[in-house]
PDB file of C-alpha atoms in Angstrom:
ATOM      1  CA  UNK A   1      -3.616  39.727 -60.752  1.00  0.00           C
ATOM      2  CA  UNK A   2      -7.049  39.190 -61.416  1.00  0.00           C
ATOM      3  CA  UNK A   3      -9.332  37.227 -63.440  1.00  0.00           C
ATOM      4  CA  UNK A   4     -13.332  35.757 -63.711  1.00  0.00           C
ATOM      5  CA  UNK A   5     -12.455  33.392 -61.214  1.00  0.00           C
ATOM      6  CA  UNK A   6     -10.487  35.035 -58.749  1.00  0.00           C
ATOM      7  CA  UNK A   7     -13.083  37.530 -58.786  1.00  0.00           C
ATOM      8  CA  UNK A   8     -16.044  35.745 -57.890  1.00  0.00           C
ATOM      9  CA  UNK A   9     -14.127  33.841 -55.450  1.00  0.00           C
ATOM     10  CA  UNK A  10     -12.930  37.846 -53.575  1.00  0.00           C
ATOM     11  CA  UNK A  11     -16.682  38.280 -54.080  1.00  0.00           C
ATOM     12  CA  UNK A  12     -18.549  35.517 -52.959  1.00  0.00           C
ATOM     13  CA  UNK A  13     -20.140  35.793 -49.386  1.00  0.00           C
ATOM     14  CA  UNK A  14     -21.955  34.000 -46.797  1.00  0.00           C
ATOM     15  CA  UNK A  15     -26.073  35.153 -48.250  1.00  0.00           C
ATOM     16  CA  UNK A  16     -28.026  35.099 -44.978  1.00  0.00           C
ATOM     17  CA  UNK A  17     -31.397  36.759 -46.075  1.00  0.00           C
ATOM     18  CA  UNK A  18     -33.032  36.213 -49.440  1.00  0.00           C
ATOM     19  CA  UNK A  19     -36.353  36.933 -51.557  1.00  0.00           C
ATOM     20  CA  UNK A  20     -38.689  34.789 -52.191  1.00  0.00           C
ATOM     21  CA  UNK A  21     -37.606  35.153 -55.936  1.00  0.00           C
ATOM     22  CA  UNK A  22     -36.711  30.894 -56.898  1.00  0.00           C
ATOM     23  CA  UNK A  23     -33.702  30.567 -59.205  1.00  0.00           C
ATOM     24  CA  UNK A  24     -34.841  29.427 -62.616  1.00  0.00           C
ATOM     25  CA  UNK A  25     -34.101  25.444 -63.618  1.00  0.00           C
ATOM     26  CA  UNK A  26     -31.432  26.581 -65.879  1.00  0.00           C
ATOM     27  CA  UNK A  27     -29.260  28.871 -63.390  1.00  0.00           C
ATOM     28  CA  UNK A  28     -30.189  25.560 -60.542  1.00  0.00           C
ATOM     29  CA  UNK A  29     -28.896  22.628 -63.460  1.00  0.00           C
ATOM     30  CA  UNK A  30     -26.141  25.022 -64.015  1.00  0.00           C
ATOM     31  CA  UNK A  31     -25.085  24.827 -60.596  1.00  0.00           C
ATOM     32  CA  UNK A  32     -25.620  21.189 -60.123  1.00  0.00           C
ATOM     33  CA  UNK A  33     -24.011  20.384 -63.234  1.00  0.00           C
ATOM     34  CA  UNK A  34     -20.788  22.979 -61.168  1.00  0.00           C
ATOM     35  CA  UNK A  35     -21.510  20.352 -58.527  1.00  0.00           C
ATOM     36  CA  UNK A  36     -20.834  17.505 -60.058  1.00  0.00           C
ATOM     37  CA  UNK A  37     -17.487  18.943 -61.719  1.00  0.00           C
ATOM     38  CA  UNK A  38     -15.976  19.008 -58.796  1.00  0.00           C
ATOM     39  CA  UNK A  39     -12.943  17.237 -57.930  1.00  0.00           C
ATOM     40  CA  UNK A  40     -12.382  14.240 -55.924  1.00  0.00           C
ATOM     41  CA  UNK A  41      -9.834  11.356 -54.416  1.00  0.00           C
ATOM     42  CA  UNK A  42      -9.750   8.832 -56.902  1.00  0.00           C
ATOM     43  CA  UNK A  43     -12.825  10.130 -59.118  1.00  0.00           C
ATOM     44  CA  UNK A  44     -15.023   8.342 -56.588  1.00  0.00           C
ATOM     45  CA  UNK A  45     -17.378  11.092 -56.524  1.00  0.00           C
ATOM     46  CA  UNK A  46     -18.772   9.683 -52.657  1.00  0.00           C
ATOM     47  CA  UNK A  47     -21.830  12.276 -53.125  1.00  0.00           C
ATOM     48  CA  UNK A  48     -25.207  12.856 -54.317  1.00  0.00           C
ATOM     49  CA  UNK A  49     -26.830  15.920 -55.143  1.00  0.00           C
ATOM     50  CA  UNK A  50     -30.182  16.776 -54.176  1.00  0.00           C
ATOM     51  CA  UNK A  51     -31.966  20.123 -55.312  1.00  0.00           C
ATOM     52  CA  UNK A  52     -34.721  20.682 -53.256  1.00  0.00           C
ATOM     53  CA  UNK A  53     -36.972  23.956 -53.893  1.00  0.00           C
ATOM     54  CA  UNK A  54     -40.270  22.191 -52.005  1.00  0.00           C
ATOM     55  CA  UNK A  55     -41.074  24.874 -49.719  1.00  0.00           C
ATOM     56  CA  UNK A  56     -43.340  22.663 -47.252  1.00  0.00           C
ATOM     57  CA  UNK A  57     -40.342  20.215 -46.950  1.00  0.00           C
ATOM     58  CA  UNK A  58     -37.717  23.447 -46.335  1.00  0.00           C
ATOM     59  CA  UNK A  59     -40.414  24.885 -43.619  1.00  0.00           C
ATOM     60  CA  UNK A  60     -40.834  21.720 -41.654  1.00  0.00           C
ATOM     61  CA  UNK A  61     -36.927  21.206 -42.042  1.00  0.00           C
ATOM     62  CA  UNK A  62     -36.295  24.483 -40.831  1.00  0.00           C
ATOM     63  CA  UNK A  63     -39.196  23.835 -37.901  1.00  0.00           C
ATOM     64  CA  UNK A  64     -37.858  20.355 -36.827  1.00  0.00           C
ATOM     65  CA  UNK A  65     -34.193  22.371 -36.393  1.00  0.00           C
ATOM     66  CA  UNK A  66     -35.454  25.139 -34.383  1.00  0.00           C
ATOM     67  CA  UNK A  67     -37.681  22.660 -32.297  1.00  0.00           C
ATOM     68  CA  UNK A  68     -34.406  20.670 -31.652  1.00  0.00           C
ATOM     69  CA  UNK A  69     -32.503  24.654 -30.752  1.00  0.00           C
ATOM     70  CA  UNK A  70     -35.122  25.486 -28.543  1.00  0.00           C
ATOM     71  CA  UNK A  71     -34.780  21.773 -26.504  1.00  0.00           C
ATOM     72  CA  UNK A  72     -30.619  22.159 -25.643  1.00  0.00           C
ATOM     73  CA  UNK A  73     -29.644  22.898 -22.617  1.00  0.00           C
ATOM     74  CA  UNK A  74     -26.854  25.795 -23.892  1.00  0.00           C
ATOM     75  CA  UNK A  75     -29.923  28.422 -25.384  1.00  0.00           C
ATOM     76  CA  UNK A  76     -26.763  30.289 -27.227  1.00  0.00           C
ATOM     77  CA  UNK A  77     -27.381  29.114 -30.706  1.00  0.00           C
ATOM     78  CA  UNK A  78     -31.098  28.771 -30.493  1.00  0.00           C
ATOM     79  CA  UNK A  79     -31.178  33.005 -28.941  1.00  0.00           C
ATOM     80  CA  UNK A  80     -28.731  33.701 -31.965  1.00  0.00           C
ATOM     81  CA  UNK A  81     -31.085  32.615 -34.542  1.00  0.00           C
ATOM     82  CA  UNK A  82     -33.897  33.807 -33.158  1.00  0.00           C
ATOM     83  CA  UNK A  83     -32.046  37.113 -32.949  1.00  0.00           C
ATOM     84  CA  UNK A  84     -31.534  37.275 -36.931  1.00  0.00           C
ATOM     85  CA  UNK A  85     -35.101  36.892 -37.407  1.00  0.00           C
ATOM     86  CA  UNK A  86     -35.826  32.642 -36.239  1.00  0.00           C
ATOM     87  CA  UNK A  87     -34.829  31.338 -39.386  1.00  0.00           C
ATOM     88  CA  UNK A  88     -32.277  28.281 -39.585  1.00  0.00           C
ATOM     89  CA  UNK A  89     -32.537  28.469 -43.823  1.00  0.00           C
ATOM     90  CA  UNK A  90     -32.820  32.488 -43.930  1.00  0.00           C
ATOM     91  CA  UNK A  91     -35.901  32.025 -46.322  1.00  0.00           C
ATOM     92  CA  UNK A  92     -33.344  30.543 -48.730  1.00  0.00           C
ATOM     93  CA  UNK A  93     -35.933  29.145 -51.413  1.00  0.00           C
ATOM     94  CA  UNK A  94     -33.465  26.859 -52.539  1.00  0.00           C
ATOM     95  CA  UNK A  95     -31.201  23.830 -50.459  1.00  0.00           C
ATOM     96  CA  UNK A  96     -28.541  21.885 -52.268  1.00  0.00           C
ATOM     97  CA  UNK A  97     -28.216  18.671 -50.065  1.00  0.00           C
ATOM     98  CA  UNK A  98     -25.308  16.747 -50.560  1.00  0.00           C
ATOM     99  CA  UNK A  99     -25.368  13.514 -48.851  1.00  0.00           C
ATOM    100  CA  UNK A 100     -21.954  11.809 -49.027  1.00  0.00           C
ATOM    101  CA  UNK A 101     -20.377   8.024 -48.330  1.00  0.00           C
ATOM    102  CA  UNK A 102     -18.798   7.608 -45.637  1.00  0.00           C
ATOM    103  CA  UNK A 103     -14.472   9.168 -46.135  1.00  0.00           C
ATOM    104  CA  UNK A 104     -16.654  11.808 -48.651  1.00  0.00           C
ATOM    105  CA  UNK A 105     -15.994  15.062 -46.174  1.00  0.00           C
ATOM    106  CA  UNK A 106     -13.212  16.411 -47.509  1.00  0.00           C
ATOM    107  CA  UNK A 107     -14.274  15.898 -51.232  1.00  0.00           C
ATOM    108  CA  UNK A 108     -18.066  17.287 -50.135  1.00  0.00           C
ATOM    109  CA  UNK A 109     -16.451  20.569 -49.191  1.00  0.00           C
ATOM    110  CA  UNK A 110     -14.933  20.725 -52.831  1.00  0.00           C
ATOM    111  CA  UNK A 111     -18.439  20.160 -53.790  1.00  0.00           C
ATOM    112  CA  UNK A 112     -19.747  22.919 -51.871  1.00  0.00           C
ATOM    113  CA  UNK A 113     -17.660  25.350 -52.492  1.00  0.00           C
ATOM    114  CA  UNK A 114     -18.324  24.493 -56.410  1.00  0.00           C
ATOM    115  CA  UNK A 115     -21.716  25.819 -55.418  1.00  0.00           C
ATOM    116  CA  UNK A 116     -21.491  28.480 -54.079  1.00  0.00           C
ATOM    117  CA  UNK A 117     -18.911  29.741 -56.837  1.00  0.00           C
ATOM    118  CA  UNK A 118     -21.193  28.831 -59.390  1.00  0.00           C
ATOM    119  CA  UNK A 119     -24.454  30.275 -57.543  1.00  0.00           C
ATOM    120  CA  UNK A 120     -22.356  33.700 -57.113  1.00  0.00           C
ATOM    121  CA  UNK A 121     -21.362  33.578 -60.722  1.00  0.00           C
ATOM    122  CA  UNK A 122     -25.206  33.340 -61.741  1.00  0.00           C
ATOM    123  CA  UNK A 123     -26.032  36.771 -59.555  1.00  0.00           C
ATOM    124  CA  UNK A 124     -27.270  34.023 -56.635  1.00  0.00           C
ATOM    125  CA  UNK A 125     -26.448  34.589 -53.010  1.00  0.00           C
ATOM    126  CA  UNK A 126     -25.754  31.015 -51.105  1.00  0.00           C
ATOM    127  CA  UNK A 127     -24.088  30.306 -48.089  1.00  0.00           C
ATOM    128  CA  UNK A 128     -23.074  26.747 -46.982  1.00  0.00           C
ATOM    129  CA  UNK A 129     -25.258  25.396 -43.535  1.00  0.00           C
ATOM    130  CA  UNK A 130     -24.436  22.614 -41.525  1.00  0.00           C
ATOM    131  CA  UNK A 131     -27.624  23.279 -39.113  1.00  0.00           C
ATOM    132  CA  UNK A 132     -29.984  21.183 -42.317  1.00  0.00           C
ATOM    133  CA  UNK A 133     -27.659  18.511 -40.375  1.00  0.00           C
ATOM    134  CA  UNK A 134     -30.468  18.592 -37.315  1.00  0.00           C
ATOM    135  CA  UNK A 135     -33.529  17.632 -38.626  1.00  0.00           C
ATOM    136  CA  UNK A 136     -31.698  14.752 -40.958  1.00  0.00           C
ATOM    137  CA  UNK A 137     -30.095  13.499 -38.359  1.00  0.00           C
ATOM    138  CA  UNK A 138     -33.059  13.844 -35.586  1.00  0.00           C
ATOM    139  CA  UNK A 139     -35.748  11.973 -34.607  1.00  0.00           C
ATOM    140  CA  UNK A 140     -37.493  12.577 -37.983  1.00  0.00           C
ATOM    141  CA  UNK A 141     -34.411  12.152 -40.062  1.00  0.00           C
ATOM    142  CA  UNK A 142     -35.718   8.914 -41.757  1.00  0.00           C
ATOM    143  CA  UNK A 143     -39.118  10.943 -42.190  1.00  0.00           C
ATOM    144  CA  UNK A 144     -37.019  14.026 -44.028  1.00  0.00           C
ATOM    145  CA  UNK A 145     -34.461  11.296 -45.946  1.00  0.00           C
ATOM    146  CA  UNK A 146     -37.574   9.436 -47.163  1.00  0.00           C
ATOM    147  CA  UNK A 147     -38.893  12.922 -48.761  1.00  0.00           C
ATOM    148  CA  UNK A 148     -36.338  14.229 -50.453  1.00  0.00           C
ATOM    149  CA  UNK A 149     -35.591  10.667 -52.007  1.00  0.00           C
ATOM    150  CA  UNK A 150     -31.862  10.378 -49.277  1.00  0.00           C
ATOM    151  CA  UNK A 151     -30.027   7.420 -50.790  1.00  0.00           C
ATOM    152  CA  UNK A 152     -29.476   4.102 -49.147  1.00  0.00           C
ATOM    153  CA  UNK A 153     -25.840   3.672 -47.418  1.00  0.00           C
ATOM    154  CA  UNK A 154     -24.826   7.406 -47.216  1.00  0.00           C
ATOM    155  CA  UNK A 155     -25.216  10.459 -44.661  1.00  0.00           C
ATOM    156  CA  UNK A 156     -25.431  13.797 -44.565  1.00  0.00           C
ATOM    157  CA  UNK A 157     -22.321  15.748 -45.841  1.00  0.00           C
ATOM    158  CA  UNK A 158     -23.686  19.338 -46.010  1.00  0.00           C
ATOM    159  CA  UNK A 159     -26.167  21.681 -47.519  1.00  0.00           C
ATOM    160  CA  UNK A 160     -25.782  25.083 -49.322  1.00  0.00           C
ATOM    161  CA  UNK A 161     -29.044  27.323 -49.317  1.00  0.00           C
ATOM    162  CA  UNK A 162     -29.440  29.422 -52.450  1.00  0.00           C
ATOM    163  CA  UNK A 163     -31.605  32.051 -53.440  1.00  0.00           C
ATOM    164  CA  UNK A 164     -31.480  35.889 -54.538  1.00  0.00           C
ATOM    165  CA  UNK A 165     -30.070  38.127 -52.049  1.00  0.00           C
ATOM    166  CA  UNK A 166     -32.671  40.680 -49.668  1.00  0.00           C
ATOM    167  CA  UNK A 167     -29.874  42.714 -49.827  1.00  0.00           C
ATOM    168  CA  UNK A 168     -26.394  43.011 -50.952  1.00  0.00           C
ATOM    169  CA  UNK A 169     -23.731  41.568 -48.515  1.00  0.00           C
ATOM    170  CA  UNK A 170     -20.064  42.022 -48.309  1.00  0.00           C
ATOM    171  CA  UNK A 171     -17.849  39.081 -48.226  1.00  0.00           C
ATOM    172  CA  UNK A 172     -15.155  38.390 -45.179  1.00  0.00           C
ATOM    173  CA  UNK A 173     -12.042  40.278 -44.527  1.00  0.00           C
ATOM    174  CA  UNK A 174      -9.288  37.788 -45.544  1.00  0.00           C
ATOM    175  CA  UNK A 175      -7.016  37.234 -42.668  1.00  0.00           C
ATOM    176  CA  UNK A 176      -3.539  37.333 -45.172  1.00  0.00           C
ATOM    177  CA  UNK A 177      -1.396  36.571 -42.205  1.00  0.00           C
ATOM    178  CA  UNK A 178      -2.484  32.609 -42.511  1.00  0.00           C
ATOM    179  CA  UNK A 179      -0.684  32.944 -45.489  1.00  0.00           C
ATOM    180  CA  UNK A 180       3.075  31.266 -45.243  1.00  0.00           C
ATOM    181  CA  UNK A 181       5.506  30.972 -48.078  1.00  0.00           C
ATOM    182  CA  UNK A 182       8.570  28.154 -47.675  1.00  0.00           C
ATOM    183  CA  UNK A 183      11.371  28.682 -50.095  1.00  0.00           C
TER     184      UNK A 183
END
């Protein structure tokens, strides 16, 4: 069985190089307007969307994070990044930042996945990145909140960089023995 959506959901995968190629406004309202379909609890929608294509406030995101790597103790993550090249973001050109209210995890991951549906359905490698959580949560976290306009009373959910692909990826092997059927 197969359709559109099923499709780009076998399809999808996690983009972890891109060009430096920035989606138009139309394919990046397209996918906000995706983002804001999403479902949630109650239709209390607990998030906020913020596009951000500023490349100064991506690199000194991206610098603050790797600054904060190269600091812990445990080098493991910070010698993994540096291995694929030192770059948190991937040159993503594009971060969807989607600061939620506090309960607004679960519904945030509808959110993001939303995103990246709609971001493969446009031709647009994405790939969802908790490490944006660093710098907004750091010592210059009310700095970076204050930049990209953060609102009042909410914290950061996730982020979901988006660009076009350096290169064509291939998306994970499902694992189909999670799968169990009851009755």
């Amino acid at each position: 069985m197969s359709n559109s959506v099923l499709k780009a959901i076998a399809e999808r995968y996690s983009c972890r190089g891109y060009t430096e190629q920035v989606p138009t406004d139309e394919q990046l309202k397209a996918i906000a307007d995706a983002a804001v379909m999403a479902p949630s609890a109650m239709n209390l929608q607990p998030w906020k969307i913020i596009v951000i294509k500023d490349r100064d406030i991506l690199n000194d995101l991206e610098s603050d994070a790797i600054e904060y790597l190269a600091n812990l103790e445990n080098k493991a993550m910070y010698e993994r990044i540096m291995s694929r090249g030192g770059k948190v973001f991937y040159n993503a050109p594009v971060m969807f930042l989607i600061p939620i209210k506090e309960g607004g995890e679960l519904d945030c991951g509808i959110v993001c996945q939303n995103i990246t549906l709609a971001a493969h359905s446009l031709g647009l490698g994405s790939v969802i990145c908790g490490m944006a959580r660093i710098p907004f949560d750091g010592a210059r976290g009310q700095e970076f909140k204050e930049r990209v306009g953060f609102p009042e009373g909410y914290k950061f959910g996730m982020s979901v960089l988006v660009g076009y692909p350096a290169s064509k990826g291939t998306p994970h092997e499902p694992d189909r023995s999670k799968i169990t059927f009851v009755g």
